PDB file of C-alpha atoms in Angstrom:
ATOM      1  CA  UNK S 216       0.000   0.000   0.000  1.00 58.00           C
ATOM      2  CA  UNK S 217       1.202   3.538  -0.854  1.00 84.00           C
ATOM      3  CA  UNK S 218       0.245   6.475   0.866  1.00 98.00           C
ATOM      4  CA  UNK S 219      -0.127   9.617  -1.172  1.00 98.00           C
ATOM      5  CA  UNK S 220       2.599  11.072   1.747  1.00 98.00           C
ATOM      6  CA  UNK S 221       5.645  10.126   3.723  1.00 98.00           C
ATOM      7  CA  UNK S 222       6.423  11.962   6.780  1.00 98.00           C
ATOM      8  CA  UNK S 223       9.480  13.344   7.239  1.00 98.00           C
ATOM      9  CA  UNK S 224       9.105  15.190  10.095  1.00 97.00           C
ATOM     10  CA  UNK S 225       9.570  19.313  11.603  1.00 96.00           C
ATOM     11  CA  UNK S 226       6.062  19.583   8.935  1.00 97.00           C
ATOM     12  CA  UNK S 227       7.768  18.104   5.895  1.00 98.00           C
ATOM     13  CA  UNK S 228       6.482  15.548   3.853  1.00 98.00           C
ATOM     14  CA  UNK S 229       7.551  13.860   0.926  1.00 98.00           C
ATOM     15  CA  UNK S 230       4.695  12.959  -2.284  1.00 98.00           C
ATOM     16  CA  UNK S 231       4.549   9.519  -3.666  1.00 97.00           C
ATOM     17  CA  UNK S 232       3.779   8.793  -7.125  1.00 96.00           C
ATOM     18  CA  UNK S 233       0.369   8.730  -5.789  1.00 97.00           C
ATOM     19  CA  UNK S 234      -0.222  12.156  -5.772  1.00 97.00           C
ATOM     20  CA  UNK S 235       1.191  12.365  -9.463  1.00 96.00           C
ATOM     21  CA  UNK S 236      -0.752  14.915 -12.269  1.00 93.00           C
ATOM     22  CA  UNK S 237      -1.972  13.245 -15.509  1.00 89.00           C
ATOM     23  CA  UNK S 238      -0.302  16.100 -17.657  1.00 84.00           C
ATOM     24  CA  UNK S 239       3.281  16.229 -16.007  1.00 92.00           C
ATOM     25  CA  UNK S 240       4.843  13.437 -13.821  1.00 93.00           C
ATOM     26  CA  UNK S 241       6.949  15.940 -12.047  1.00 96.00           C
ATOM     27  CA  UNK S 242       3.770  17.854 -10.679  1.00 97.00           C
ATOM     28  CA  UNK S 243       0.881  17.052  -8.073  1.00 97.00           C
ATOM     29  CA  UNK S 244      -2.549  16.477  -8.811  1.00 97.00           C
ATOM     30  CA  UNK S 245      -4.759  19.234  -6.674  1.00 97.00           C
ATOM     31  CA  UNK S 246      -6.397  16.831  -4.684  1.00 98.00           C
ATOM     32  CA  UNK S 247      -3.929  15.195  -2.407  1.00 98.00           C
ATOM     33  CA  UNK S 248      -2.457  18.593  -1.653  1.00 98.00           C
ATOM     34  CA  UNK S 249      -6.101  20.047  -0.700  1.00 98.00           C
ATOM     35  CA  UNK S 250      -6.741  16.627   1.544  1.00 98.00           C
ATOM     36  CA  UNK S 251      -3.441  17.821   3.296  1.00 98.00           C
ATOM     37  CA  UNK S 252      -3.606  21.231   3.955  1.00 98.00           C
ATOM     38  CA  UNK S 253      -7.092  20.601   5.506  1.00 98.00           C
ATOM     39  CA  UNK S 254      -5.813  17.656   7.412  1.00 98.00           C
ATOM     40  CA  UNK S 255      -2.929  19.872   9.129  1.00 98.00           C
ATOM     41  CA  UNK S 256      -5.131  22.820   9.508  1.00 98.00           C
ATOM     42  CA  UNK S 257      -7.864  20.702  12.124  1.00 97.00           C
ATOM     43  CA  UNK S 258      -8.928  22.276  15.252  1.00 96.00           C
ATOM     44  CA  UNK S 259     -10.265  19.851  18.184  1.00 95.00           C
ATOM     45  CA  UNK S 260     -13.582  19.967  19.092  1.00 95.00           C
ATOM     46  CA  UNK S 261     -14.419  22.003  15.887  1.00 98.00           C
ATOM     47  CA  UNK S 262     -15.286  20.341  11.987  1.00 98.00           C
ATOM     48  CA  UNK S 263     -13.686  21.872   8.912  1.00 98.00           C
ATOM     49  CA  UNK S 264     -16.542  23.219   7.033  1.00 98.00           C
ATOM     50  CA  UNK S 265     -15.456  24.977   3.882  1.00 98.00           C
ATOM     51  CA  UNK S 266     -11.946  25.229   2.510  1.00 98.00           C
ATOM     52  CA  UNK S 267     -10.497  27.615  -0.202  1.00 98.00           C
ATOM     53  CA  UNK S 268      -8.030  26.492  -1.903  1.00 98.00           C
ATOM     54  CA  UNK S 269      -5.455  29.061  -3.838  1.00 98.00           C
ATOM     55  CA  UNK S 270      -3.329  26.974  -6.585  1.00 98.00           C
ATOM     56  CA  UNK S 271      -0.119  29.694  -7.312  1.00 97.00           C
ATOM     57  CA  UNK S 272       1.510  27.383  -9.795  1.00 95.00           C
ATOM     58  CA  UNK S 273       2.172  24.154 -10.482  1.00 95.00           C
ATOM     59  CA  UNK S 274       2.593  22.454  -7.461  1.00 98.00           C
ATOM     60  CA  UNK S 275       5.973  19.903  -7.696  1.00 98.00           C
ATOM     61  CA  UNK S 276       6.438  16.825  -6.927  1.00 98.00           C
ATOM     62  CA  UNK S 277       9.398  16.855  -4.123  1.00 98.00           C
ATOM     63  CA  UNK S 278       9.227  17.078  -0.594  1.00 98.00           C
ATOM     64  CA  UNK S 279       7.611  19.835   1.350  1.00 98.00           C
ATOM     65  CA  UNK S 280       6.739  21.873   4.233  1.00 98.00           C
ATOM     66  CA  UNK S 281       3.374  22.744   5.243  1.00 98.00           C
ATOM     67  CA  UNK S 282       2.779  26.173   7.248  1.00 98.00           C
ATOM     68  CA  UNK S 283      -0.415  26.853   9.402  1.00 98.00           C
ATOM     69  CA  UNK S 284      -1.256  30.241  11.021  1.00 98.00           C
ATOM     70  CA  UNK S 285      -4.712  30.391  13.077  1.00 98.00           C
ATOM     71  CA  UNK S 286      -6.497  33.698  11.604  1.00 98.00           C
ATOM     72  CA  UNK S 287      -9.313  33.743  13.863  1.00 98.00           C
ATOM     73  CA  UNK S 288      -9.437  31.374  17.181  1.00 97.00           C
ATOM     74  CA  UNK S 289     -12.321  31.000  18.828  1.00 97.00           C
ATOM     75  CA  UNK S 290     -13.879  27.989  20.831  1.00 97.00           C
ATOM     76  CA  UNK S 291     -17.492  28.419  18.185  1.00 98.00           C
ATOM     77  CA  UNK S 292     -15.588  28.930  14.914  1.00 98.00           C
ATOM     78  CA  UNK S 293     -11.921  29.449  14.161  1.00 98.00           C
ATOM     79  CA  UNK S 294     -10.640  30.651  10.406  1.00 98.00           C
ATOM     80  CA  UNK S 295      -6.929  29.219   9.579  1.00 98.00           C
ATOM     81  CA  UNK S 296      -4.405  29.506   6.959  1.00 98.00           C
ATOM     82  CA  UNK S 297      -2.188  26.355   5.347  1.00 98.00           C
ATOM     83  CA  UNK S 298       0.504  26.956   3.004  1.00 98.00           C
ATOM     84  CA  UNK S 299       2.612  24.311   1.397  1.00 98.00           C
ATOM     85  CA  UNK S 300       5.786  25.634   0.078  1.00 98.00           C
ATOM     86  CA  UNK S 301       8.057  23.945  -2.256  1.00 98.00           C
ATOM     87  CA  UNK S 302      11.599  24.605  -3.088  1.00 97.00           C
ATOM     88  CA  UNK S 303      11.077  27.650  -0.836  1.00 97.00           C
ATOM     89  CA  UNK S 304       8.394  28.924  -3.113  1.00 98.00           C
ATOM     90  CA  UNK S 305       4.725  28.784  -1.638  1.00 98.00           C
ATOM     91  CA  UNK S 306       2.665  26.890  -4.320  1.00 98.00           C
ATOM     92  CA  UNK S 307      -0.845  26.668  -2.538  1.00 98.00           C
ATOM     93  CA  UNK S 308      -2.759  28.834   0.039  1.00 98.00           C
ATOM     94  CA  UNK S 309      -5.587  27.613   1.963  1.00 98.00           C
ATOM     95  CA  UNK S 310      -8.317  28.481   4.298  1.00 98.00           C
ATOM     96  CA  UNK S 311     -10.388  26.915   6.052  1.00 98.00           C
ATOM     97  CA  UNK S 312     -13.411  28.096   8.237  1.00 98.00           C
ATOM     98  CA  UNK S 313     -13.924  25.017  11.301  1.00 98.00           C
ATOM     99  CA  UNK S 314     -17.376  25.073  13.025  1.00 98.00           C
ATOM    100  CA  UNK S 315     -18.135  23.264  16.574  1.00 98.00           C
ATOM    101  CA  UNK S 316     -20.859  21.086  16.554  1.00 97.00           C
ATOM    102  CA  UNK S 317     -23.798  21.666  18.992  1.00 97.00           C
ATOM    103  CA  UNK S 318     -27.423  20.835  20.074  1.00 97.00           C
ATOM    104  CA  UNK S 319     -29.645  19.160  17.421  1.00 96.00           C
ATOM    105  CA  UNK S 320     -31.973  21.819  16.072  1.00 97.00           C
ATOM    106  CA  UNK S 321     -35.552  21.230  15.674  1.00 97.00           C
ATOM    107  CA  UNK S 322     -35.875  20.810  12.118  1.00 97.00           C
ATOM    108  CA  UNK S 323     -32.886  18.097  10.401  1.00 96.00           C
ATOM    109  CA  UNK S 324     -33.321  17.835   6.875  1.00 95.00           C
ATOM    110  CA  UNK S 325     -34.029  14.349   5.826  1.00 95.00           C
ATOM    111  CA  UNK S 326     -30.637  12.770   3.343  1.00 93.00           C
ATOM    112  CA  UNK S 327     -30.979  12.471   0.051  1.00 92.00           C
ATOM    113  CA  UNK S 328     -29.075   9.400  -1.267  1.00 93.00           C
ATOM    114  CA  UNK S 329     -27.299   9.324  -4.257  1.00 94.00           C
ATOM    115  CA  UNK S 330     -27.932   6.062  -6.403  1.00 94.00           C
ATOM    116  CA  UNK S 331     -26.053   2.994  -5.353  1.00 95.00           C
ATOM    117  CA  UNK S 332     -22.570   2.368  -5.774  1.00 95.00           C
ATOM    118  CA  UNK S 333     -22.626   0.273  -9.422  1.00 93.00           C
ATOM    119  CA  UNK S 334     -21.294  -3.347 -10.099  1.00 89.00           C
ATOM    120  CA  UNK S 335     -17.693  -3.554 -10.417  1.00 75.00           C
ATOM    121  CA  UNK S 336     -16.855  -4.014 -14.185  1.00 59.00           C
ATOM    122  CA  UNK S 337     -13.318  -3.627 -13.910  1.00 55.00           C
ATOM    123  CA  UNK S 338     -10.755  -1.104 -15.283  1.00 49.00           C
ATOM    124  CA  UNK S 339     -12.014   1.815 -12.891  1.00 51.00           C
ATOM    125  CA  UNK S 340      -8.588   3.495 -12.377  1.00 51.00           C
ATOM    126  CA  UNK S 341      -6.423   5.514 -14.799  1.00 59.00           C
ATOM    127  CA  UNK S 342      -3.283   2.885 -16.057  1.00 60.00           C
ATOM    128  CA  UNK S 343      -0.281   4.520 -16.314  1.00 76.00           C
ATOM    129  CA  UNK S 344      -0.369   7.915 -13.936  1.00 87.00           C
ATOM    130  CA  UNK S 345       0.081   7.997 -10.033  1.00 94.00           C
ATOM    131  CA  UNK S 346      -3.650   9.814  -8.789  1.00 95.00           C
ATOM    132  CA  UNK S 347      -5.736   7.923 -11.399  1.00 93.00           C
ATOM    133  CA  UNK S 348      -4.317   4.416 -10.267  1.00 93.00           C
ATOM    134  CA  UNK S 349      -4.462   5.659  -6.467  1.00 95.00           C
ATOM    135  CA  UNK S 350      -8.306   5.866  -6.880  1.00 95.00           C
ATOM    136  CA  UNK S 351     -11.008   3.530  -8.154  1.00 94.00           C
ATOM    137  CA  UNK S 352     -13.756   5.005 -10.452  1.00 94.00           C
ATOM    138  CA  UNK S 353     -17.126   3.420 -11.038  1.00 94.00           C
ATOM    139  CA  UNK S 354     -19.295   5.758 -13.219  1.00 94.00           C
ATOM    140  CA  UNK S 355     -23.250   6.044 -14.024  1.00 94.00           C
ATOM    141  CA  UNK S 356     -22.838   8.623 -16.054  1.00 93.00           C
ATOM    142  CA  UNK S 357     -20.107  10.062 -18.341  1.00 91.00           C
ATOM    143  CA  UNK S 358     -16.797   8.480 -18.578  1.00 88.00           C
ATOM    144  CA  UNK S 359     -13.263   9.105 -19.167  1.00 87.00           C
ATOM    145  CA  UNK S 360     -12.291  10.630 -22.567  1.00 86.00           C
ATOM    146  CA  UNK S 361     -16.223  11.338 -23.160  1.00 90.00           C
ATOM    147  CA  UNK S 362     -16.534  15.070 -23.083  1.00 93.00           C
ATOM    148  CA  UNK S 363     -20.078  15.288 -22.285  1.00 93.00           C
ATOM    149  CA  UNK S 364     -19.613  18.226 -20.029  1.00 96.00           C
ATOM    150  CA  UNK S 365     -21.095  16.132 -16.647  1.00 97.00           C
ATOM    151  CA  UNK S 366     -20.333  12.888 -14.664  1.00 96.00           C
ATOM    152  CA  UNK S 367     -21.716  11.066 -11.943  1.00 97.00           C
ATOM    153  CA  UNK S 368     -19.261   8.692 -10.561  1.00 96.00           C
ATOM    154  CA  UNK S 369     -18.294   7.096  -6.802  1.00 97.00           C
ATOM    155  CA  UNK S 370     -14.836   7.298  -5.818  1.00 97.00           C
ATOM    156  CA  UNK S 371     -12.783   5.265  -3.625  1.00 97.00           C
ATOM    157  CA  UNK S 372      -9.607   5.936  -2.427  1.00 97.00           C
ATOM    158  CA  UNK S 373      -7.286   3.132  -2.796  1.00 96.00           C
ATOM    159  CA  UNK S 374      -4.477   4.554  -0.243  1.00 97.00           C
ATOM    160  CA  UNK S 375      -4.105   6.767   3.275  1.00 98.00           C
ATOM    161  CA  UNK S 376      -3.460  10.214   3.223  1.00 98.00           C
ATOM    162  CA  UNK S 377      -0.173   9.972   5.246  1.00 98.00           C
ATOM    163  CA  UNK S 378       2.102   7.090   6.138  1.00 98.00           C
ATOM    164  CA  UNK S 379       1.198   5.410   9.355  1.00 97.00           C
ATOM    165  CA  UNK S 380      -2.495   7.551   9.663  1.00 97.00           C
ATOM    166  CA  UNK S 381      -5.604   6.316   8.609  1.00 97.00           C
ATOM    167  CA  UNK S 382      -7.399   7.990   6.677  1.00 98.00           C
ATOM    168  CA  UNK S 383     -10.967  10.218   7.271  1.00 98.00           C
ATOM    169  CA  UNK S 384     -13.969  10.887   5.669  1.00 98.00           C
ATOM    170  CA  UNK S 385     -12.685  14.219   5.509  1.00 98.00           C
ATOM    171  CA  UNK S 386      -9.543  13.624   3.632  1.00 98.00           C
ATOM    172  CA  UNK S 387     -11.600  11.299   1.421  1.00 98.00           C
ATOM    173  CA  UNK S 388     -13.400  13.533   0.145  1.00 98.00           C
ATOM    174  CA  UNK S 389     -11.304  16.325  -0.435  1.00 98.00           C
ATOM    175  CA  UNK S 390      -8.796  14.300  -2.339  1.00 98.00           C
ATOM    176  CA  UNK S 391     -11.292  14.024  -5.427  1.00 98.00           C
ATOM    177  CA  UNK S 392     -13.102  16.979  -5.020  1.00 98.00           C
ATOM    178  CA  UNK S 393     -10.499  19.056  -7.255  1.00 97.00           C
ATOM    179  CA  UNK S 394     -11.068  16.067 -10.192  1.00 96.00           C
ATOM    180  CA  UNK S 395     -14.554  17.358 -10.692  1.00 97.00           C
ATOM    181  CA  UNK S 396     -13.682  19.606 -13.746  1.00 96.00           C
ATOM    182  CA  UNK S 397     -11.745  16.667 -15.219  1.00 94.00           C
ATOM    183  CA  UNK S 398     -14.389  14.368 -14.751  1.00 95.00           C
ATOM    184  CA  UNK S 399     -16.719  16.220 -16.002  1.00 96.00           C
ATOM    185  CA  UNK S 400     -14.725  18.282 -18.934  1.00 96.00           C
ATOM    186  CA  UNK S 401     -16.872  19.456 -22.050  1.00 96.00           C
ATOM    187  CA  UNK S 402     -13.911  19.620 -24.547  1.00 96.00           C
ATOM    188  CA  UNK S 403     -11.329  17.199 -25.082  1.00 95.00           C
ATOM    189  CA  UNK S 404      -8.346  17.542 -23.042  1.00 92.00           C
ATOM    190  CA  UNK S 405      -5.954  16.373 -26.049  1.00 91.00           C
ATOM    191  CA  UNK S 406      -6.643  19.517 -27.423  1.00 95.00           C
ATOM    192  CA  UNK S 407      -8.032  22.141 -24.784  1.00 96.00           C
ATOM    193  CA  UNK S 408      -6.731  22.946 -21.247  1.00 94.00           C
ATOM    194  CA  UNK S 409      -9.749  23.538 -18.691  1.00 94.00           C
ATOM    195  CA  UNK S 410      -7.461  24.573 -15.574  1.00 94.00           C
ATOM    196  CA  UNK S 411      -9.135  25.643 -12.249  1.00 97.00           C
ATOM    197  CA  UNK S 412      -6.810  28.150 -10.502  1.00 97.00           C
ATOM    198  CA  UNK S 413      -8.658  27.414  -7.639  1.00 98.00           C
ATOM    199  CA  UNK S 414     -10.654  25.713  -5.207  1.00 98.00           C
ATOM    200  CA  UNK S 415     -14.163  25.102  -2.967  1.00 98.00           C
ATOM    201  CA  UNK S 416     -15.256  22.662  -0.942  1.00 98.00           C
ATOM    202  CA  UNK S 417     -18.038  23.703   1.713  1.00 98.00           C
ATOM    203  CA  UNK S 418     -18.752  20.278   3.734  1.00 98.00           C
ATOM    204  CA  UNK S 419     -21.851  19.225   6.060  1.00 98.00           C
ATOM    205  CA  UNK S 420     -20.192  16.364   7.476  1.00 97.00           C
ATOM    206  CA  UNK S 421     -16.992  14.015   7.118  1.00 98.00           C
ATOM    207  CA  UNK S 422     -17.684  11.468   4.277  1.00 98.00           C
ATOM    208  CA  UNK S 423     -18.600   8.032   6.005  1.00 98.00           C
ATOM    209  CA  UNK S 424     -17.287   4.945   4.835  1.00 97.00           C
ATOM    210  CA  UNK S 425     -14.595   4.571   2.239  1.00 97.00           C
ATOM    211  CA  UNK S 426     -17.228   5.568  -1.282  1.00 98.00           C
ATOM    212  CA  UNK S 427     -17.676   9.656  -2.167  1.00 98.00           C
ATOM    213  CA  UNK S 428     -20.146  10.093  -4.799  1.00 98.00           C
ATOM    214  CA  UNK S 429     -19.592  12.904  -6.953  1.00 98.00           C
ATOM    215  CA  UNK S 430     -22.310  14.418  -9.591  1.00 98.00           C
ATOM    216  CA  UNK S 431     -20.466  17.433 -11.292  1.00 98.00           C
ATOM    217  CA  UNK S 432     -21.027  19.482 -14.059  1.00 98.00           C
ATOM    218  CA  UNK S 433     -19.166  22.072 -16.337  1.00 98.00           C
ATOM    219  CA  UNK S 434     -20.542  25.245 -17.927  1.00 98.00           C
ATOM    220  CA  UNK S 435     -18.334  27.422 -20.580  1.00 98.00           C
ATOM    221  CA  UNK S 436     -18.896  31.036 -21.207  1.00 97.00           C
ATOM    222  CA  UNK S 437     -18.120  32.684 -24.570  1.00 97.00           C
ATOM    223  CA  UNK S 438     -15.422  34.387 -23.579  1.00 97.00           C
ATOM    224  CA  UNK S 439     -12.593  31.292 -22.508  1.00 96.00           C
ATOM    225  CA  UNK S 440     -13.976  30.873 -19.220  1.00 98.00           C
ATOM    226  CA  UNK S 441     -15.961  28.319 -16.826  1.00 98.00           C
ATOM    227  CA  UNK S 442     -17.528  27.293 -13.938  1.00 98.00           C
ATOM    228  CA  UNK S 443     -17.618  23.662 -12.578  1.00 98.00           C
ATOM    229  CA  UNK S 444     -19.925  22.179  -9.480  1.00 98.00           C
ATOM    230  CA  UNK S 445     -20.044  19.270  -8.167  1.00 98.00           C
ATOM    231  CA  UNK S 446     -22.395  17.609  -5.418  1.00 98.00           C
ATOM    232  CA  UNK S 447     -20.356  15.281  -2.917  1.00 98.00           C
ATOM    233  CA  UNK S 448     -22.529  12.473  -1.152  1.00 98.00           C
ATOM    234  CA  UNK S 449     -21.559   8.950   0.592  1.00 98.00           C
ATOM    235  CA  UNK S 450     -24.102   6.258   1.191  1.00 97.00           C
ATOM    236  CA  UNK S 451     -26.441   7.932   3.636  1.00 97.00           C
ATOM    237  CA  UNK S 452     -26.832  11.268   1.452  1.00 97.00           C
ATOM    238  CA  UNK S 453     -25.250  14.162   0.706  1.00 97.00           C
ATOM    239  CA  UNK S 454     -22.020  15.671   2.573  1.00 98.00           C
ATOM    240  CA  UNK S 455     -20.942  18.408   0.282  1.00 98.00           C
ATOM    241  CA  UNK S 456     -20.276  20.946  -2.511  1.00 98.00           C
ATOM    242  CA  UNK S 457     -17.628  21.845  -4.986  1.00 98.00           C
ATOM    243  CA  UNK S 458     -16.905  24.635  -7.004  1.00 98.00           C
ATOM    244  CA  UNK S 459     -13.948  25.692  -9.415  1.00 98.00           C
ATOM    245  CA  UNK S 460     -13.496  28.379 -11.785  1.00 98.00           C
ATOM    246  CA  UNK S 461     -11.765  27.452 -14.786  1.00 98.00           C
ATOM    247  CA  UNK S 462      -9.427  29.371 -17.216  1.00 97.00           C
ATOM    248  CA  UNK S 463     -10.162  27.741 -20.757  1.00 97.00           C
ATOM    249  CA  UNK S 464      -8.044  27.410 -23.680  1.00 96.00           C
ATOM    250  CA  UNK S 465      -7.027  25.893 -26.833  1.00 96.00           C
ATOM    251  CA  UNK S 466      -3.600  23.703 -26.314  1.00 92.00           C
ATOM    252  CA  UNK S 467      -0.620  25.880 -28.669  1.00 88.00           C
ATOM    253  CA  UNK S 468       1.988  23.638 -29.935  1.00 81.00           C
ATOM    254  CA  UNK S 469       4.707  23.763 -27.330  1.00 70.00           C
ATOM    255  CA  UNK S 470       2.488  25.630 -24.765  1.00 65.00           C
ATOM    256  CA  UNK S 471       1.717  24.966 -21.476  1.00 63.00           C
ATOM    257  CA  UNK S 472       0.023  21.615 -20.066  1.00 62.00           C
ATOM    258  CA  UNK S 473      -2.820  21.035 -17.760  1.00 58.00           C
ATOM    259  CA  UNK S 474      -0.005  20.863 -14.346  1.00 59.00           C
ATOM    260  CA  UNK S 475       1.921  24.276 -15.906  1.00 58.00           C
ATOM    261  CA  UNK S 476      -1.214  26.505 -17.085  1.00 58.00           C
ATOM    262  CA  UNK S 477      -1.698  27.861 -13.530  1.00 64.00           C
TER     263      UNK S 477
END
């Protein structure tokens, strides 16, 4: 088993091929990353409830340091920063709001489930790239390589987050929330980029169990731009939403791919 990090500790932490980008072997994918800033940014006694993600580059492949400040403390709801830096160059911000749990209210709404996790058919994963084989895919709709512009597909992932940790729901879920443009793409990838520069997640509770469900969709504007969403759910309903705003383009011989467009 492979995690998607090794420790190596004072904050540092090396990637495994695990965490590698489907355009550029030398580069992370954006989920992995996200899944560890908002592990190292938890509070006790609060939840993580919506993180922000800020993706200043490509994000390499080589060991790193994560830095947290604490924005706002407070024993309700605390705001904190993450920052992974790379070769002394910070490469992703995040924040994240956490939120204390409390009384139950008198109205709960009643889950929604998603439809049930399909049959296993085989040849779920992604041959041939770290992130895609670290994950298996079982889709109901959409499809890699089909362009149809939305997906609905569970997700499990295959590996922890960290050497020697298990895993959480939350970490689940965050490391594929930042595929939902991919999954979901409109326009072929061969030959147009469809790179978020950032990233939302706001969560109502940890994923439960090791399944995420994800229904996403992508719109395109006129004008080179786009929006993708994406509902997260696990068995007993929904947990989630994602959101990315995506910088659109034709692919230029010689110009930048999908990990170096940001």
């Amino acid at each position: 088993m492979t995690a998607f990090y090794l420790p190596l500790g004072d904050d540092r932490y090396e990637p495994t091929t695990s965490t590698e980008s489907p355009w550029d072997s030398r580069m992370q994918h954006g989920g992995p990353p996200a899944a560890l800033l908002g592990h190292r940014m938890s509070q006790d006694g609060l939840r993580l409830t919506r993180i922000s993600l800020d993706f200043l580059g490509p994000i390499p492949r080589k060991p790193l340091s994560i830095e947290v400040t604490t924005l706002k403390p407070g024993r309700l709801t605390a705001l904190v920063e993450a920052r992974m830096v790379v070769d002394g160059r910070t490469a992703v911000v995040a924040r994240g709001w956490h939120i204390a749990a409390g009384p139950k209210p008198p109205v709960v709404t009643p889950p929604v489930t998603p439809p049930p996790v399909p049959a296993d058919a085989g040849g779920h994963g992604l041959p041939g790239w770290g992130y895609g084989d670290a994950i298996e895919w079982r889709f109901r709709e959409g499809g890699f390589g089909r362009y149809a512009g939305h997906a609905d597909v569970w997700t499990r992932v295959r590996h922890p987050l960290i050497e020697g940790e298990e895993i959480t729901g939350t970490a689940r879920a965050l490391i594929v929330a930042d595929s939902a443009n991919g999954l979901s793409a409109a326009l072929d990838m061969g030959t147009w980029l469809s790179i978020p520069p950032g990233m939302t997640t706001t969560l109502l509770r940890p994923a439960d169990g090791e399944w995420v469900h994800l229904r996403c969709r992508t719109e395109l504007t006129g004008d080179g731009l786009g929006l993708c969403t994406a509902e997260l759910a696990d068995e007993g309903g929904r947990i989630g939403v994602v959101s990315q705003p995506l910088l659109v383009r034709q692919r230029q011989p010689g110009g930048p791919t999908g990990a170096t467009a940001r």
